[in-house]
């Protein structure tokens, strides 16, 4: 066979394909925190064997996206307020580094691409489908991570954002949050367009800080309500 100079494309293993699709389903909010990821459900959804499903679930458990409970099986993981605080502390630094790197190293075409995705976010209104908003934010970060030209920051922030998905879904559940989100991202984009690396750092840091305040307020309220419900539940008291 003659060598035409083309690169051979090796298909991904089935397990990796299932892992990627399941991660995407969790990140997009199609599976929500607390949802049971039964073997039967996932086998039917992805059309693969139970062994493939279990291997993919193990990988996502290692990333913190899935909790496997004894005698109950895998569930989409919850984040406690304490865990969420740690996630946001890490995300703040990584996102600021990504914004700074993008302002310094992204091409003009990538800057324009980031602006275009932002304009789509800015055009949304309260009540917009949460999954659609999450996908728009995911596209924004895809461009940001590609253009920051730092593979380590991109890899670590991508993993943190996956773990952070339910928190972003939580902040989007606050109808007052969206206009603030748009204003904060506008500040990021405008700093980048000026090639203002320090301004991009500060804008990214402030965006994550404000998102953290909203998410932690909601999570703490949910934790208090859960504790109050549990204290009134005779079965919970007996346990």
Short mmCIF file of C-alpha atoms in Angstrom, two decimals:
data_model
loop_
_atom_site.label_atom_id
_atom_site.label_comp_id
_atom_site.label_asym_id
_atom_site.label_seq_id
_atom_site.Cartn_x
_atom_site.Cartn_y
_atom_site.Cartn_z
CA UNK A 1 0.00 0.00 0.00
CA UNK A 2 1.57 3.33 -0.99
CA UNK A 3 2.39 5.86 1.70
CA UNK A 4 0.25 8.90 0.98
CA UNK A 5 1.61 10.81 3.97
CA UNK A 6 -1.66 10.67 5.89
CA UNK A 7 -1.76 9.87 9.59
CA UNK A 8 -3.41 6.67 10.69
CA UNK A 9 -6.34 7.32 13.02
CA UNK A 10 -6.67 4.79 15.80
CA UNK A 11 -10.23 4.47 17.13
CA UNK A 12 -10.63 5.02 20.85
CA UNK A 13 -11.28 1.90 22.94
CA UNK A 14 -14.97 1.35 23.66
CA UNK A 15 -14.38 1.86 27.39
CA UNK A 16 -12.81 5.27 26.74
CA UNK A 17 -15.72 6.28 24.50
CA UNK A 18 -18.22 5.30 27.19
CA UNK A 19 -16.17 7.08 29.84
CA UNK A 20 -16.12 10.28 27.78
CA UNK A 21 -19.86 10.12 27.04
CA UNK A 22 -20.78 9.44 30.67
CA UNK A 23 -18.52 12.27 31.85
CA UNK A 24 -20.16 14.57 29.30
CA UNK A 25 -23.64 13.54 30.51
CA UNK A 26 -22.69 14.43 34.09
CA UNK A 27 -20.91 17.65 33.10
CA UNK A 28 -23.89 18.75 30.95
CA UNK A 29 -26.28 18.09 33.82
CA UNK A 30 -28.19 15.25 32.16
CA UNK A 31 -27.30 13.21 35.24
CA UNK A 32 -27.64 15.30 38.38
CA UNK A 33 -26.05 14.90 41.84
CA UNK A 34 -27.65 11.96 43.61
CA UNK A 35 -28.83 10.21 40.42
CA UNK A 36 -28.33 6.44 40.52
CA UNK A 37 -26.12 5.20 37.68
CA UNK A 38 -27.32 1.61 37.60
CA UNK A 39 -25.57 -0.95 35.40
CA UNK A 40 -28.84 -1.70 33.64
CA UNK A 41 -29.54 1.95 32.85
CA UNK A 42 -26.04 2.61 31.52
CA UNK A 43 -25.83 -0.65 29.56
CA UNK A 44 -29.08 0.25 27.78
CA UNK A 45 -28.02 3.85 27.26
CA UNK A 46 -24.61 3.10 25.77
CA UNK A 47 -25.26 -0.36 24.32
CA UNK A 48 -22.20 -1.96 25.91
CA UNK A 49 -21.45 -4.74 28.39
CA UNK A 50 -21.58 -4.42 32.16
CA UNK A 51 -17.80 -4.85 32.43
CA UNK A 52 -17.23 -1.83 30.17
CA UNK A 53 -19.67 0.25 32.21
CA UNK A 54 -18.02 -0.69 35.49
CA UNK A 55 -14.55 0.21 34.23
CA UNK A 56 -15.78 3.61 33.01
CA UNK A 57 -17.52 4.22 36.34
CA UNK A 58 -14.31 3.39 38.21
CA UNK A 59 -12.43 6.01 36.20
CA UNK A 60 -15.05 8.68 36.96
CA UNK A 61 -15.04 7.67 40.62
CA UNK A 62 -11.29 8.42 40.66
CA UNK A 63 -12.06 11.91 39.28
CA UNK A 64 -14.61 12.53 42.04
CA UNK A 65 -17.60 12.71 39.68
CA UNK A 66 -19.11 9.44 40.92
CA UNK A 67 -19.54 7.92 44.39
CA UNK A 68 -19.86 4.13 44.65
CA UNK A 69 -21.81 3.20 47.78
CA UNK A 70 -21.54 -0.30 49.30
CA UNK A 71 -24.54 -2.49 48.41
CA UNK A 72 -26.16 0.41 46.52
CA UNK A 73 -23.95 1.06 43.52
CA UNK A 74 -22.72 4.23 41.77
CA UNK A 75 -24.33 7.66 42.13
CA UNK A 76 -23.46 11.07 40.72
CA UNK A 77 -21.41 12.67 43.50
CA UNK A 78 -22.60 15.50 45.72
CA UNK A 79 -20.25 18.23 46.90
CA UNK A 80 -20.40 19.34 50.52
CA UNK A 81 -19.91 23.05 51.31
CA UNK A 82 -16.41 22.23 52.66
CA UNK A 83 -15.45 20.36 49.46
CA UNK A 84 -16.93 23.14 47.33
CA UNK A 85 -14.81 25.73 49.14
CA UNK A 86 -11.66 23.75 48.29
CA UNK A 87 -12.71 23.34 44.65
CA UNK A 88 -13.30 27.07 44.28
CA UNK A 89 -9.96 27.93 45.91
CA UNK A 90 -8.16 25.82 43.29
CA UNK A 91 -10.35 27.00 40.42
CA UNK A 92 -9.72 30.67 41.31
CA UNK A 93 -5.96 30.36 40.81
CA UNK A 94 -6.13 28.12 37.73
CA UNK A 95 -8.73 30.26 35.97
CA UNK A 96 -6.76 33.42 36.69
CA UNK A 97 -3.67 31.78 35.18
CA UNK A 98 -5.68 30.71 32.12
CA UNK A 99 -7.04 34.23 31.60
CA UNK A 100 -3.61 35.77 32.00
CA UNK A 101 -2.05 33.29 29.59
CA UNK A 102 -4.83 33.81 27.04
CA UNK A 103 -4.38 37.59 27.12
CA UNK A 104 -0.66 37.13 26.55
CA UNK A 105 -0.49 34.26 24.06
CA UNK A 106 -3.80 33.68 22.25
CA UNK A 107 -4.03 34.48 18.56
CA UNK A 108 -6.28 37.29 17.31
CA UNK A 109 -8.55 34.61 15.84
CA UNK A 110 -8.91 32.95 19.25
CA UNK A 111 -9.68 36.29 20.90
CA UNK A 112 -12.42 36.84 18.31
CA UNK A 113 -13.72 33.32 18.94
CA UNK A 114 -13.88 33.98 22.68
CA UNK A 115 -15.78 37.22 22.04
CA UNK A 116 -18.26 35.38 19.79
CA UNK A 117 -19.02 32.76 22.45
CA UNK A 118 -19.41 35.52 25.05
CA UNK A 119 -21.95 37.31 22.84
CA UNK A 120 -24.01 34.11 22.76
CA UNK A 121 -23.88 33.98 26.56
CA UNK A 122 -24.83 37.66 26.78
CA UNK A 123 -27.84 37.06 24.52
CA UNK A 124 -29.35 34.51 26.94
CA UNK A 125 -32.09 35.50 29.35
CA UNK A 126 -33.19 34.27 32.79
CA UNK A 127 -35.18 31.10 32.27
CA UNK A 128 -32.90 29.84 29.49
CA UNK A 129 -32.48 26.07 29.64
CA UNK A 130 -29.75 25.28 32.18
CA UNK A 131 -28.15 22.61 29.96
CA UNK A 132 -27.85 25.12 27.12
CA UNK A 133 -26.19 27.63 29.44
CA UNK A 134 -23.77 25.04 30.76
CA UNK A 135 -22.80 24.11 27.20
CA UNK A 136 -22.18 27.75 26.32
CA UNK A 137 -19.96 28.15 29.39
CA UNK A 138 -18.18 24.92 28.43
CA UNK A 139 -17.48 26.33 24.95
CA UNK A 140 -16.12 29.53 26.52
CA UNK A 141 -13.72 27.53 28.66
CA UNK A 142 -12.73 25.29 25.74
CA UNK A 143 -11.51 28.39 23.87
CA UNK A 144 -9.88 29.86 26.98
CA UNK A 145 -7.98 26.65 27.77
CA UNK A 146 -6.82 26.20 24.19
CA UNK A 147 -5.61 29.77 23.83
CA UNK A 148 -3.85 30.09 27.19
CA UNK A 149 -1.01 27.92 25.78
CA UNK A 150 -0.31 26.21 29.10
CA UNK A 151 -0.98 22.49 28.91
CA UNK A 152 -0.66 21.99 32.67
CA UNK A 153 -3.13 24.74 33.53
CA UNK A 154 -5.51 23.52 30.82
CA UNK A 155 -5.42 19.91 32.01
CA UNK A 156 -5.86 20.75 35.70
CA UNK A 157 -8.53 23.40 35.17
CA UNK A 158 -10.46 21.10 32.85
CA UNK A 159 -10.60 18.47 35.59
CA UNK A 160 -11.61 21.06 38.20
CA UNK A 161 -14.35 22.37 35.90
CA UNK A 162 -15.71 18.84 35.50
CA UNK A 163 -15.85 18.51 39.29
CA UNK A 164 -17.28 22.03 39.47
CA UNK A 165 -20.19 21.34 37.12
CA UNK A 166 -22.85 20.79 39.77
CA UNK A 167 -21.73 24.01 41.45
CA UNK A 168 -22.11 25.94 38.21
CA UNK A 169 -25.55 24.36 37.82
CA UNK A 170 -26.29 25.50 41.38
CA UNK A 171 -25.35 29.13 40.68
CA UNK A 172 -27.40 29.08 37.47
CA UNK A 173 -30.44 28.06 39.54
CA UNK A 174 -30.33 31.55 41.10
CA UNK A 175 -32.35 33.80 38.72
CA UNK A 176 -30.43 36.87 39.88
CA UNK A 177 -27.04 35.40 39.02
CA UNK A 178 -27.11 35.44 35.19
CA UNK A 179 -26.79 39.24 34.66
CA UNK A 180 -23.83 39.29 37.05
CA UNK A 181 -22.25 36.34 35.23
CA UNK A 182 -22.56 38.19 31.91
CA UNK A 183 -21.03 41.36 33.37
CA UNK A 184 -18.13 39.43 34.91
CA UNK A 185 -17.35 37.52 31.69
CA UNK A 186 -17.59 40.76 29.69
CA UNK A 187 -14.88 42.18 31.94
CA UNK A 188 -12.70 39.12 31.24
CA UNK A 189 -13.16 39.40 27.47
CA UNK A 190 -12.51 43.14 27.39
CA UNK A 191 -9.29 42.75 29.39
CA UNK A 192 -8.17 40.03 27.00
CA UNK A 193 -8.97 42.18 23.97
CA UNK A 194 -6.74 44.91 25.45
CA UNK A 195 -4.06 42.22 25.98
CA UNK A 196 -4.13 43.28 29.63
CA UNK A 197 -2.73 40.20 31.36
CA UNK A 198 -3.11 41.59 34.90
CA UNK A 199 -6.62 42.79 34.17
CA UNK A 200 -7.55 39.36 32.82
CA UNK A 201 -6.09 37.72 35.95
CA UNK A 202 -8.16 39.97 38.23
CA UNK A 203 -11.35 39.61 36.17
CA UNK A 204 -11.11 35.81 36.14
CA UNK A 205 -10.35 35.72 39.86
CA UNK A 206 -13.28 38.00 40.67
CA UNK A 207 -15.66 35.97 38.49
CA UNK A 208 -14.86 32.75 40.35
CA UNK A 209 -15.01 34.51 43.74
CA UNK A 210 -18.51 35.83 43.03
CA UNK A 211 -19.70 32.45 41.71
CA UNK A 212 -18.33 30.80 44.85
CA UNK A 213 -20.29 33.14 47.11
CA UNK A 214 -23.56 32.26 45.39
CA UNK A 215 -22.89 28.52 45.27
CA UNK A 216 -21.76 28.30 48.89
CA UNK A 217 -24.75 30.30 50.08
CA UNK A 218 -27.10 27.87 48.31
CA UNK A 219 -25.17 24.77 49.43
CA UNK A 220 -25.09 25.90 53.06
CA UNK A 221 -28.82 26.58 52.95
CA UNK A 222 -29.43 23.12 51.48
CA UNK A 223 -27.23 21.56 54.19
CA UNK A 224 -29.18 23.35 56.93
CA UNK A 225 -32.51 22.24 55.47
CA UNK A 226 -31.27 18.66 55.18
CA UNK A 227 -30.06 18.69 58.78
CA UNK A 228 -33.38 20.10 60.00
CA UNK A 229 -35.32 17.48 58.03
CA UNK A 230 -33.11 14.72 59.39
CA UNK A 231 -33.55 15.89 62.97
CA UNK A 232 -37.35 15.67 62.57
CA UNK A 233 -37.19 12.22 60.93
CA UNK A 234 -37.63 9.48 63.56
CA UNK A 235 -35.87 6.97 61.32
CA UNK A 236 -32.89 9.29 60.95
CA UNK A 237 -32.76 9.81 64.71
CA UNK A 238 -32.88 6.07 65.32
CA UNK A 239 -30.06 5.54 62.84
#
